[in-house]
PDB file of C-alpha atoms in Angstrom:
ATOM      1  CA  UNK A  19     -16.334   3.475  -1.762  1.00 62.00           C
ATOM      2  CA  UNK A  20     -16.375   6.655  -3.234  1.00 80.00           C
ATOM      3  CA  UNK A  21     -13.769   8.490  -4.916  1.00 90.00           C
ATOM      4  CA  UNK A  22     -10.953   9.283  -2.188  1.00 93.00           C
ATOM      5  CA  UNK A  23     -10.421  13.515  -1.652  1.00 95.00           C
ATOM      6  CA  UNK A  24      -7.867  12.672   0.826  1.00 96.00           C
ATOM      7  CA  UNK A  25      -4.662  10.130   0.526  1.00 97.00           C
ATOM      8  CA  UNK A  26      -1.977   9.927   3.409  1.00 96.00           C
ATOM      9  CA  UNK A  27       1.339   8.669   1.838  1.00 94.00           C
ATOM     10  CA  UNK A  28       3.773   7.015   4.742  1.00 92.00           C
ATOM     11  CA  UNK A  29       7.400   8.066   4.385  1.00 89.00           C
ATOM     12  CA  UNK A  30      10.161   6.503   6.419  1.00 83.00           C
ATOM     13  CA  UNK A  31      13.285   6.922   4.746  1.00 79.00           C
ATOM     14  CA  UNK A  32      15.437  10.012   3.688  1.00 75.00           C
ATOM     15  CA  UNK A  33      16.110   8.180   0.001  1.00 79.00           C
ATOM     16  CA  UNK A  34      14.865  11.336  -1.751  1.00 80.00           C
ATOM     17  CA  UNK A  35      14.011   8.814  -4.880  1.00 83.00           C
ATOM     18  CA  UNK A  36      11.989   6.288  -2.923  1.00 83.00           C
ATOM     19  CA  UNK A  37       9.891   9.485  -1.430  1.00 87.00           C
ATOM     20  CA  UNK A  38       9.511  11.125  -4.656  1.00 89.00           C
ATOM     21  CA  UNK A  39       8.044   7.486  -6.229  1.00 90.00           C
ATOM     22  CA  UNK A  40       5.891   7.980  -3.506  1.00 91.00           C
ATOM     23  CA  UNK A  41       5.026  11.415  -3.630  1.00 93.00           C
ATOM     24  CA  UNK A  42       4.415  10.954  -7.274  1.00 93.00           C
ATOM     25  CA  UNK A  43       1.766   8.043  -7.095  1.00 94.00           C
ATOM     26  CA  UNK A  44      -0.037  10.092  -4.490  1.00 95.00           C
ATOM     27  CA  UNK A  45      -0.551  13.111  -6.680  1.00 95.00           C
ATOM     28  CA  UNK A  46      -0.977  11.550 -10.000  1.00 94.00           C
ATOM     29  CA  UNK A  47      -3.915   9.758  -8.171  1.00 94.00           C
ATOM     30  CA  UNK A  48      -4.832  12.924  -6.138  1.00 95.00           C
ATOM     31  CA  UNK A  49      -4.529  14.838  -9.423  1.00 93.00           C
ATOM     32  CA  UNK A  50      -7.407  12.585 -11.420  1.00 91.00           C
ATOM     33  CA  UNK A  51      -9.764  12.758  -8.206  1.00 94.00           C
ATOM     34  CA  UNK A  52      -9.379  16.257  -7.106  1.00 94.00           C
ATOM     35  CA  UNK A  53      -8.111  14.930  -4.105  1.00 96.00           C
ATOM     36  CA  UNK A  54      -5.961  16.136  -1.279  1.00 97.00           C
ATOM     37  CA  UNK A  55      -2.447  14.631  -0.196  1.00 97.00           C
ATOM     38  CA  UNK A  56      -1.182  14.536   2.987  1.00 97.00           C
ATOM     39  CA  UNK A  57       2.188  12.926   3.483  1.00 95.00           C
ATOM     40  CA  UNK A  58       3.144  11.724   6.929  1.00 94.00           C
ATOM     41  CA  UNK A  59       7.088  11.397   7.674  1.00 91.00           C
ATOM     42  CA  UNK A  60       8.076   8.917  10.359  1.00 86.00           C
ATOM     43  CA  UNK A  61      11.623   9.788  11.082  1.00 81.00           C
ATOM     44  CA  UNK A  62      14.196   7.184  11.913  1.00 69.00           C
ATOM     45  CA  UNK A  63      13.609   5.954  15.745  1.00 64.00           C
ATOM     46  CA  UNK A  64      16.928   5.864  17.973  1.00 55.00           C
ATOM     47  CA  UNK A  65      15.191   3.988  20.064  1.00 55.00           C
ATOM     48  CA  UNK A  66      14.740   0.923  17.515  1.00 52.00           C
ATOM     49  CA  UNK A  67      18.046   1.049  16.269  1.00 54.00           C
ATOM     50  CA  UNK A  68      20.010  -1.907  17.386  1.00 51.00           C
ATOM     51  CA  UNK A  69      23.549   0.381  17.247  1.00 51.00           C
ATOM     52  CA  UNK A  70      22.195   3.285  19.514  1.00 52.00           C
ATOM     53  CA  UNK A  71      22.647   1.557  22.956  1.00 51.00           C
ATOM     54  CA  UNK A  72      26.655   1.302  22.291  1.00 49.00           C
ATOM     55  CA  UNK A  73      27.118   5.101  21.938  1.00 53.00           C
ATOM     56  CA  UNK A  74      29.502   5.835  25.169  1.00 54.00           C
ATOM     57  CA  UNK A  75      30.441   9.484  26.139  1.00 58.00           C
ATOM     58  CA  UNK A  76      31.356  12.103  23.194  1.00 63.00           C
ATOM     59  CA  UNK A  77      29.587   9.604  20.930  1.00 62.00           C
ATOM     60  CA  UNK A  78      26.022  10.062  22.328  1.00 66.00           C
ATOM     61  CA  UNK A  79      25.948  13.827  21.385  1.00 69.00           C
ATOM     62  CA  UNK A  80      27.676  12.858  18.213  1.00 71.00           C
ATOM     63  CA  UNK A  81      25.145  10.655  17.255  1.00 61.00           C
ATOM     64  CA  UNK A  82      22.459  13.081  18.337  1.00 70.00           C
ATOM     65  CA  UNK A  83      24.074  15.477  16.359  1.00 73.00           C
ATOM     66  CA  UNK A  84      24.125  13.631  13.320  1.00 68.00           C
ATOM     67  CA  UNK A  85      20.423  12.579  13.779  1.00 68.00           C
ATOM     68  CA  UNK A  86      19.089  15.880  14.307  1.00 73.00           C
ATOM     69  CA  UNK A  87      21.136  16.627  10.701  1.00 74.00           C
ATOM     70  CA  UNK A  88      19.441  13.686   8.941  1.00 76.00           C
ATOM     71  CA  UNK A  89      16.051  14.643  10.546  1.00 80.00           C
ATOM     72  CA  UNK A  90      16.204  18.127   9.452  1.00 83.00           C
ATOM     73  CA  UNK A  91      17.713  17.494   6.211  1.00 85.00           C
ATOM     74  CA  UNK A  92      14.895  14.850   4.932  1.00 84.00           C
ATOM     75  CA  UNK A  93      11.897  17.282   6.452  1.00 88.00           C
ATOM     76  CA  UNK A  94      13.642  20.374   4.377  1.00 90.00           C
ATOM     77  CA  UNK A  95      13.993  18.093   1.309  1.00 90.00           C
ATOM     78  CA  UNK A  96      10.315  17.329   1.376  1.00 92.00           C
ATOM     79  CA  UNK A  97       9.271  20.206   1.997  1.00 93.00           C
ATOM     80  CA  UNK A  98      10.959  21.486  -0.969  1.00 93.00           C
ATOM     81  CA  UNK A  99       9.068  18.349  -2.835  1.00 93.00           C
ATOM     82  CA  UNK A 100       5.967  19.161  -2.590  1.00 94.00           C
ATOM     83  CA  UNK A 101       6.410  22.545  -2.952  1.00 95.00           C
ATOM     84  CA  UNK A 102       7.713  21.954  -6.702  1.00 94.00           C
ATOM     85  CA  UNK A 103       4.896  19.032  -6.882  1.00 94.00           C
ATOM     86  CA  UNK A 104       1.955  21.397  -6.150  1.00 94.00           C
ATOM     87  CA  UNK A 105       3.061  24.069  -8.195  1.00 95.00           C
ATOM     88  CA  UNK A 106       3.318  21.957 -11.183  1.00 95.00           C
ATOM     89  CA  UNK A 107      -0.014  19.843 -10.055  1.00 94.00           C
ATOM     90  CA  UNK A 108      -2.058  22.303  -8.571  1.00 95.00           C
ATOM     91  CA  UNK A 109      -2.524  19.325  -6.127  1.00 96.00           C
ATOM     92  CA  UNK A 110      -3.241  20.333  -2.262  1.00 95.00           C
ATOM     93  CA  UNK A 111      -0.123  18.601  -0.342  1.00 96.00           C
ATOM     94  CA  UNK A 112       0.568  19.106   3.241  1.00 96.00           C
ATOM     95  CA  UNK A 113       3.183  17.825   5.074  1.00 95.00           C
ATOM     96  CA  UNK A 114       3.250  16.329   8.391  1.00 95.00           C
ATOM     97  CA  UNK A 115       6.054  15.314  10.813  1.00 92.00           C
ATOM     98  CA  UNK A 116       5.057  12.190  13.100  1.00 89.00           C
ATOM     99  CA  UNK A 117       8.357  11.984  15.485  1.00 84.00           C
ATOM    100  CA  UNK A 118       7.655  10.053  18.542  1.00 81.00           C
ATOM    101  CA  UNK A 119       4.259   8.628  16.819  1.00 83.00           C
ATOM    102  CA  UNK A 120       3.855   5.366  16.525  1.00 79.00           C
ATOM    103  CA  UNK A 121       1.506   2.057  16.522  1.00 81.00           C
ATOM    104  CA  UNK A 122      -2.373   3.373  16.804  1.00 83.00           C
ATOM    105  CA  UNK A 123      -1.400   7.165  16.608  1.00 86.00           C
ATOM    106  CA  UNK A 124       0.989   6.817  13.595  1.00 86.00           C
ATOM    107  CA  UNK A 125      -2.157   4.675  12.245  1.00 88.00           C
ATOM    108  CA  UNK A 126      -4.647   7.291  12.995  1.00 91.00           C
ATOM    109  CA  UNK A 127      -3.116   9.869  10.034  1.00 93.00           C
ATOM    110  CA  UNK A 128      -4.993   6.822   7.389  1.00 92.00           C
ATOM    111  CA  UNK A 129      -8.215   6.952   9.587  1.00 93.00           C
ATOM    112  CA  UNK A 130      -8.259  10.534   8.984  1.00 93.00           C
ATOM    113  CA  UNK A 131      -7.968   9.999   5.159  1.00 95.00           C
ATOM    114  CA  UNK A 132      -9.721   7.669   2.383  1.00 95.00           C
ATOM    115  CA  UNK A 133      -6.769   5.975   1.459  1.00 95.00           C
ATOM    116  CA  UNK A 134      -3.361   5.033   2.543  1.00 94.00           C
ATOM    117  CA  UNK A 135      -0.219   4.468   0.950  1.00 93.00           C
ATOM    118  CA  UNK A 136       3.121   3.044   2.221  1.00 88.00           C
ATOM    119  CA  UNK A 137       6.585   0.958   1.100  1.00 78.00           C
ATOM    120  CA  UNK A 138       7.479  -1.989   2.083  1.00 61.00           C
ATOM    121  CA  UNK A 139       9.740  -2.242   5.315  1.00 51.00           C
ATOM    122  CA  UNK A 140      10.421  -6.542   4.694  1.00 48.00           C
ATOM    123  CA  UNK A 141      13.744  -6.404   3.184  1.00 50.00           C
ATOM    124  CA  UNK A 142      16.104  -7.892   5.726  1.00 49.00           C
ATOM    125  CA  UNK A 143      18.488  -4.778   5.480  1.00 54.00           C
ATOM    126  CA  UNK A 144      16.121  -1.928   5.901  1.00 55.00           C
ATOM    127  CA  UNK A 145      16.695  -0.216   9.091  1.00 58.00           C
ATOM    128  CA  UNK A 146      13.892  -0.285  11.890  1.00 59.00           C
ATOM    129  CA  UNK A 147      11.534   2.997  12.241  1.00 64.00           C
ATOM    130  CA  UNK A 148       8.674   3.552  13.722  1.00 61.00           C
ATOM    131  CA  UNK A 149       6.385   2.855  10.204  1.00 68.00           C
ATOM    132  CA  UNK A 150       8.598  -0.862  10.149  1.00 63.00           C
ATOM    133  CA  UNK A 151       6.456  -1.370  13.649  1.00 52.00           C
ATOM    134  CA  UNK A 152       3.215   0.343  12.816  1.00 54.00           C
ATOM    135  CA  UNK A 153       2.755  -0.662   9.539  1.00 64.00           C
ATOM    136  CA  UNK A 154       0.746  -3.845  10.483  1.00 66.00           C
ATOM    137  CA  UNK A 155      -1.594  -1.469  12.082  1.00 64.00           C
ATOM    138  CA  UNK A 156      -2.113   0.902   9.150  1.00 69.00           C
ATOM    139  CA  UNK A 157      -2.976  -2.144   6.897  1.00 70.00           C
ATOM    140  CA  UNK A 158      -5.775  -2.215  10.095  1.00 73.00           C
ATOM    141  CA  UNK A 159      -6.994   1.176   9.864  1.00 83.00           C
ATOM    142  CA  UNK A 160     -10.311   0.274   8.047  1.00 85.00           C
ATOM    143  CA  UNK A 161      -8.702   2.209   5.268  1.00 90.00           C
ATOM    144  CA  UNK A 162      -7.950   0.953   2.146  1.00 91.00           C
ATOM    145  CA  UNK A 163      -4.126   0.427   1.861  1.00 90.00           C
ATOM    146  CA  UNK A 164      -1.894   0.501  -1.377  1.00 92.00           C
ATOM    147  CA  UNK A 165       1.391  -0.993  -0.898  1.00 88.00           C
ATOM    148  CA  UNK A 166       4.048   0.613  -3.105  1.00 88.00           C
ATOM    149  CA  UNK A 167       6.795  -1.044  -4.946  1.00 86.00           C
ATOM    150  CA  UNK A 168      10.135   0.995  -4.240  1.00 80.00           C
ATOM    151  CA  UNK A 169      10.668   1.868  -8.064  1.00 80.00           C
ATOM    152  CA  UNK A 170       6.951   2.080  -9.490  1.00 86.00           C
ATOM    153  CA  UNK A 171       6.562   4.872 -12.087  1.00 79.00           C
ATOM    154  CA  UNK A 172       2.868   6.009 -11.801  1.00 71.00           C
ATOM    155  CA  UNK A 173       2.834   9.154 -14.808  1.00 70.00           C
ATOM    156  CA  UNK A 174      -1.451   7.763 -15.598  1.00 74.00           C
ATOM    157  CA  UNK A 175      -3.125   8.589 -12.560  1.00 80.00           C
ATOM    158  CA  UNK A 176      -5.582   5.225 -12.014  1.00 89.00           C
ATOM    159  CA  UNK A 177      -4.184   2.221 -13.266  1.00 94.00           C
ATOM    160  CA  UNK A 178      -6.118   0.940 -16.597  1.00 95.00           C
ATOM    161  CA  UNK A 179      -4.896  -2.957 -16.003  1.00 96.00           C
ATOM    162  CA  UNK A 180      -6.260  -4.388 -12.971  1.00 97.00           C
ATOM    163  CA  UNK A 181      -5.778  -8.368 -11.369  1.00 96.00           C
ATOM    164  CA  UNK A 182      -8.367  -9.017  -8.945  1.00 95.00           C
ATOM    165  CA  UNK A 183      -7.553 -12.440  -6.158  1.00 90.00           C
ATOM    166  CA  UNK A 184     -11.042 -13.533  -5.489  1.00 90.00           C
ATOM    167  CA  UNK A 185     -12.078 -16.129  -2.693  1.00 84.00           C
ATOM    168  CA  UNK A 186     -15.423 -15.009  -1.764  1.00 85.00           C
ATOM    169  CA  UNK A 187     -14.061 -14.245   1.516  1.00 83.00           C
ATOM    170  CA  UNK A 188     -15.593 -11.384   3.242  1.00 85.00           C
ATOM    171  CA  UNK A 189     -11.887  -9.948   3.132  1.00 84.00           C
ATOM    172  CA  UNK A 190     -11.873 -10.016  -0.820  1.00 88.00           C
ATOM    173  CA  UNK A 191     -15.416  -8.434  -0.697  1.00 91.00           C
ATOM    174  CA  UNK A 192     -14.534  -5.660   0.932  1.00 92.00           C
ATOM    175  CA  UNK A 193     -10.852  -5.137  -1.093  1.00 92.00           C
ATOM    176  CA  UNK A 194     -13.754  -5.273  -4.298  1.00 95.00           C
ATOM    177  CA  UNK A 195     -15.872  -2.469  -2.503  1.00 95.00           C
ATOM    178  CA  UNK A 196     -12.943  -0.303  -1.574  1.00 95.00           C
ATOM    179  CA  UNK A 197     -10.897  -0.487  -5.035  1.00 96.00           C
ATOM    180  CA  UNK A 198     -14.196   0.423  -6.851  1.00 96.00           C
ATOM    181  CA  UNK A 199     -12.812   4.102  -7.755  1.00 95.00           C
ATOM    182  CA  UNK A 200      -9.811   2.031  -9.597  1.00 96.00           C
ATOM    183  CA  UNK A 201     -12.217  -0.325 -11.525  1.00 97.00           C
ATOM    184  CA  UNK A 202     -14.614   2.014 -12.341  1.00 94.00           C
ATOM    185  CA  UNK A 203     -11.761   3.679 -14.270  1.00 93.00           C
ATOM    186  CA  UNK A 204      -9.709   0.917 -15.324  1.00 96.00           C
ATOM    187  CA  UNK A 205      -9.963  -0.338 -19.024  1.00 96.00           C
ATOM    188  CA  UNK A 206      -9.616  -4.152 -17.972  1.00 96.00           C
ATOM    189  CA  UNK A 207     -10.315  -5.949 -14.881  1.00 97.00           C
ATOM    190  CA  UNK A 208      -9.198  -9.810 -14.380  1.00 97.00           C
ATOM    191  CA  UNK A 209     -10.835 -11.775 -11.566  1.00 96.00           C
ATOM    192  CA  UNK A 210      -8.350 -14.743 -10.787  1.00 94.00           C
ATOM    193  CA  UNK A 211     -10.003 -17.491  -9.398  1.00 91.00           C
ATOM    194  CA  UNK A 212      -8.336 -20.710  -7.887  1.00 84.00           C
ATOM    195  CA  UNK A 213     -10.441 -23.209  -6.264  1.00 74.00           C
ATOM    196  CA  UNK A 214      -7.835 -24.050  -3.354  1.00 64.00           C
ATOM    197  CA  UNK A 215      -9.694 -27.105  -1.498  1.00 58.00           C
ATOM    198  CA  UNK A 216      -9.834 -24.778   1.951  1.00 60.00           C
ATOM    199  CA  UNK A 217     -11.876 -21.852  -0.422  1.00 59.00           C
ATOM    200  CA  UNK A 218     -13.643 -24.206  -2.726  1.00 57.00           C
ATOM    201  CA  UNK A 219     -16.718 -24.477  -1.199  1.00 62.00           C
ATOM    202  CA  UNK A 220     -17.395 -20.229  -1.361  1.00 62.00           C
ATOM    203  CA  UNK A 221     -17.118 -20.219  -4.654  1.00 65.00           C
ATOM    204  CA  UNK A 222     -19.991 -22.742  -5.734  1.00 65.00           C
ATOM    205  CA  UNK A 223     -20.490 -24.480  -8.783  1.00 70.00           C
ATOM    206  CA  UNK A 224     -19.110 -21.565 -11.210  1.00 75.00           C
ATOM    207  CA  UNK A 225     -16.274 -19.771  -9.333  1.00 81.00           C
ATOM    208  CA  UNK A 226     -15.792 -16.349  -9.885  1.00 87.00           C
ATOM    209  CA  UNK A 227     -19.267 -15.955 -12.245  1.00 90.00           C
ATOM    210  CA  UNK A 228     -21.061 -13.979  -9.636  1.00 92.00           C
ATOM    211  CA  UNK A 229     -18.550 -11.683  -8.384  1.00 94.00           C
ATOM    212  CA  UNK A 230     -17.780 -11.225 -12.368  1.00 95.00           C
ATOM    213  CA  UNK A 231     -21.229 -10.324 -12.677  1.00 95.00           C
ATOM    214  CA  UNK A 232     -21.831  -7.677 -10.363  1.00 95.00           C
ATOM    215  CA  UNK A 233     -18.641  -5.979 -11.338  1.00 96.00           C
ATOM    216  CA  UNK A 234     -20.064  -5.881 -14.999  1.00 96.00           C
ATOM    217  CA  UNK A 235     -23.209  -4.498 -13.689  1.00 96.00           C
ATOM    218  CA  UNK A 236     -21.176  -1.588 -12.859  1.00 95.00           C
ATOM    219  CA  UNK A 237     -19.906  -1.233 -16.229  1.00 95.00           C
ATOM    220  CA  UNK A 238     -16.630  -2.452 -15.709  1.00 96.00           C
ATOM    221  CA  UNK A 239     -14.479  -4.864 -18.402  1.00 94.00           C
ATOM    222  CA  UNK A 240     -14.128  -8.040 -16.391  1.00 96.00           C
ATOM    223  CA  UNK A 241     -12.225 -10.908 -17.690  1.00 96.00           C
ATOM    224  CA  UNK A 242     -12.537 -13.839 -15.566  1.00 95.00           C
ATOM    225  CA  UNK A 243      -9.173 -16.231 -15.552  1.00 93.00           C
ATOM    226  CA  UNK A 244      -9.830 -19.755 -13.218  1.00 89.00           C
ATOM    227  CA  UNK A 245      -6.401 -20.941 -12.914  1.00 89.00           C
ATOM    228  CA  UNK A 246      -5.643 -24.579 -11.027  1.00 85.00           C
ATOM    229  CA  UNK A 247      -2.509 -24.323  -8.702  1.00 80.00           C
ATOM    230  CA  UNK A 248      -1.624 -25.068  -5.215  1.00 74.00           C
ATOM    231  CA  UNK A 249      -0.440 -21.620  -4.627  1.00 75.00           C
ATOM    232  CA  UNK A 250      -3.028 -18.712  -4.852  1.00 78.00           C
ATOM    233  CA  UNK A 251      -0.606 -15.559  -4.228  1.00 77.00           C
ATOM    234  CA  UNK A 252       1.571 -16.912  -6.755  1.00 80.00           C
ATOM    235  CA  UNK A 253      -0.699 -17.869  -9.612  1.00 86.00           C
ATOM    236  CA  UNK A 254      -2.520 -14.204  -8.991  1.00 86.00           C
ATOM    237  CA  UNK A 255       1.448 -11.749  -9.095  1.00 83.00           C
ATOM    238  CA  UNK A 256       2.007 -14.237 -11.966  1.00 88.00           C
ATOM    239  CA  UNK A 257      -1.267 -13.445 -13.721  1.00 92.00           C
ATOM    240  CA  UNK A 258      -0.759  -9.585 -12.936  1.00 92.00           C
ATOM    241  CA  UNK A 259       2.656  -9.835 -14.705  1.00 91.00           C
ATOM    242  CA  UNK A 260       1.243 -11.697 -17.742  1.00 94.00           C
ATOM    243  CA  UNK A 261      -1.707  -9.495 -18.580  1.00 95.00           C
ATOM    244  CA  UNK A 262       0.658  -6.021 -17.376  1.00 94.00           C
ATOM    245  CA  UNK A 263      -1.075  -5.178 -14.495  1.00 95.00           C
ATOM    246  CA  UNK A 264      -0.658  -1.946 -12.906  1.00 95.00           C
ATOM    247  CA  UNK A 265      -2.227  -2.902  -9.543  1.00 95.00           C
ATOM    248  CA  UNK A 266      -3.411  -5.880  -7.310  1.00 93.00           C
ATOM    249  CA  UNK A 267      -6.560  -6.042  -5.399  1.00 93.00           C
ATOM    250  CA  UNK A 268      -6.813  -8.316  -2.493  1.00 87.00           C
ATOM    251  CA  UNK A 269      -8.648  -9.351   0.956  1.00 82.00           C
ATOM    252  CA  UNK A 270      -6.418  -9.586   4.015  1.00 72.00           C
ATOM    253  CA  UNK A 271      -6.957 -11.353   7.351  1.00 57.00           C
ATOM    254  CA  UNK A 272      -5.564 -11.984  10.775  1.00 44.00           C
ATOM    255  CA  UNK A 273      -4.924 -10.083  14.175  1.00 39.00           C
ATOM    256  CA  UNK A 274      -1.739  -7.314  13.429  1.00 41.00           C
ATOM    257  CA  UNK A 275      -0.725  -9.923  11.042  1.00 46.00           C
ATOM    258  CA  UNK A 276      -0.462  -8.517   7.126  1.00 45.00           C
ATOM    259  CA  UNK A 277       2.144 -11.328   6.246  1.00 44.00           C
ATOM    260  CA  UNK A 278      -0.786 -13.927   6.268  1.00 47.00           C
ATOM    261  CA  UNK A 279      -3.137 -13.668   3.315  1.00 43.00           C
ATOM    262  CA  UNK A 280      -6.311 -15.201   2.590  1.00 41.00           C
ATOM    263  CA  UNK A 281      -4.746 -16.708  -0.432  1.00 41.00           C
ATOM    264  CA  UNK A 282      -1.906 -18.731   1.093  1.00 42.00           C
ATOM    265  CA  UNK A 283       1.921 -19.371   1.493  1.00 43.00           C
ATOM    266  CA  UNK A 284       3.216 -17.032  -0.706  1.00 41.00           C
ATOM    267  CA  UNK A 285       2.821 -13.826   0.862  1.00 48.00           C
ATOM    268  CA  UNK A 286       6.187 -12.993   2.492  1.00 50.00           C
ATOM    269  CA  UNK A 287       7.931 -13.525  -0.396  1.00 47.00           C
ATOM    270  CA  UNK A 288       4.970 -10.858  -2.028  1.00 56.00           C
ATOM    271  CA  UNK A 289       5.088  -8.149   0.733  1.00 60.00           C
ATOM    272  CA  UNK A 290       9.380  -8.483   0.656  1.00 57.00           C
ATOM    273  CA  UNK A 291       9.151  -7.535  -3.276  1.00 65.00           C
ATOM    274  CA  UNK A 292       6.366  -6.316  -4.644  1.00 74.00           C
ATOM    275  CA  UNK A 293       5.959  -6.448  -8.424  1.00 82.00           C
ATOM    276  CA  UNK A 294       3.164  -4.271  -8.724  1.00 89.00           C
ATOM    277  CA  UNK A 295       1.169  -2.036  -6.382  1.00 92.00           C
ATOM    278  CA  UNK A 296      -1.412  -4.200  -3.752  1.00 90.00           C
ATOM    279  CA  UNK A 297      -4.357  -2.704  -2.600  1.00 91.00           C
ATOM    280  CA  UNK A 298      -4.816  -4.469   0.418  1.00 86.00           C
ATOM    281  CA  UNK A 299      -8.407  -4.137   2.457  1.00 83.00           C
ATOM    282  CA  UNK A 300      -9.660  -5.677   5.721  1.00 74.00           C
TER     283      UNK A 300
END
């Protein structure tokens, strides 16, 4: 992959901190690539809110009213955003509003672009939007994804710790080729290995040596950690918070289906709360 020169950021919520974390990552990135940020605003969705169906009478236009308010409100306060953001960046940001998009066209904004970032919509008491829906889909965009903790502070640019999950799964391959732009840059990059019984067999008599090799045939620092455990996704966020990490990289499978990884039980419990940012390829 080569360096990205266009990132779509997915925005759901009028929390003006949660956008600006977002915002923020995007342009620090944007800012060490040259690249151009477009951020795509999925308003809230009447439709999908359970609470909408029991407006009667007066309290339909009320709640219309008070919709439209939020709506307008949140695209005014962005607006604003990346106003003050380019101006102090000299970043290219352009904003676009997606209401009524959703599932394949919502996804098609990260088609359009080299890479995607979003939130995370698991926590039981985030309210449904169109993104909660789609964002299955975007993971399936053929674009590399990054999915954002709520209250990471990006003020580098690319990260300079990075925890690679290897399986030699065609889905980790590609998360390697994607993430290249962060490894090239980053200062140290550990390959976690664990030789699950199901993946054992890929990785051959030395697990991880190979993929270890190629990467430092690029010229990247690669440290590779083989770690026993019957839980992949957990030994690899534990390993990222040992070592620091300031991002994830990993191989994703399955039909609409982000929530199951290649590297086993512990992935709800990952995409829910995030420690660090995931790039996520497939």
């Amino acid at each position: 992959m080569r360096t990205p020169k266009d990132i779509v950021v997915y925005i759901d919520t009028v929390d003006a901190s949660i956008c600006r974390v977002h915002i923020d990552y995007a342009v620090n990135l944007a800012r060490s690539w040259g690249a151009h940020v477009v951020v795509a605003f999925a308003p809230e969705d009447l439709a999908a809110n359970p609470h909408s169906g029991f407006a009667r009478g007066a309290a339909i236009e009320s709640m219309l009213a008070a919709y439209r308010s939020r709506q307008h409100e949140a695209e005014e306060n962005l607006r604003a955003t990346l106003s003050e953001v380019a101006a102090a960046t000299g970043v290219n940001c352009e904003l676009r509003i997606c209401s009524g998009e959703s599932g394949e066209t919502l996804m098609l904004h990260a088609r359009h672009a080299s890479l995607a970032i979003v939130g995370t919509s698991r926590q039981a008491d985030r309210a449904m939007t169109a993104l909660t829906v789609s964002e299955d889909i975007i993971f399936a965009s053929g674009r590399p994804s990054i999915l954002l903790p709520p209250s990471w502070r990006n003020d580098d640019g690319v990260p300079k710790t990075i925890v690679i999950g290897w399986n030699a799964s065609r889905e980790a391959a590609r998360a390697i080729a994607d993430a290249m732009p962060f490894l090239a840059s980053a200062s140290t990059v550990h390959v976690v290995v664990v030789p699950e019984p199901k993946v054992a067999r890929l990785l051959g008599e030395d697990p991880g040596a190979d993929i270890s090799s190629h990467l430092a045939r690029h010229g990247i620092e690669v440290v590779l950690d083989r770690l026993e455990g019957d839980n992949a996704g957990d030994l690899i966020v534990a390993r990222a918070e040992d070592v620091g990490a300031e991002m994830v990289v990993m191989g994703a499978y399955g039909q609409s289906r982000i929530t199951e990884f290649v590297f086993g039980s512990a992935t709800r419990t990952l995409l829910a709360n995030p420690k660090v940012p995931i790039l996520l390829s497939r």
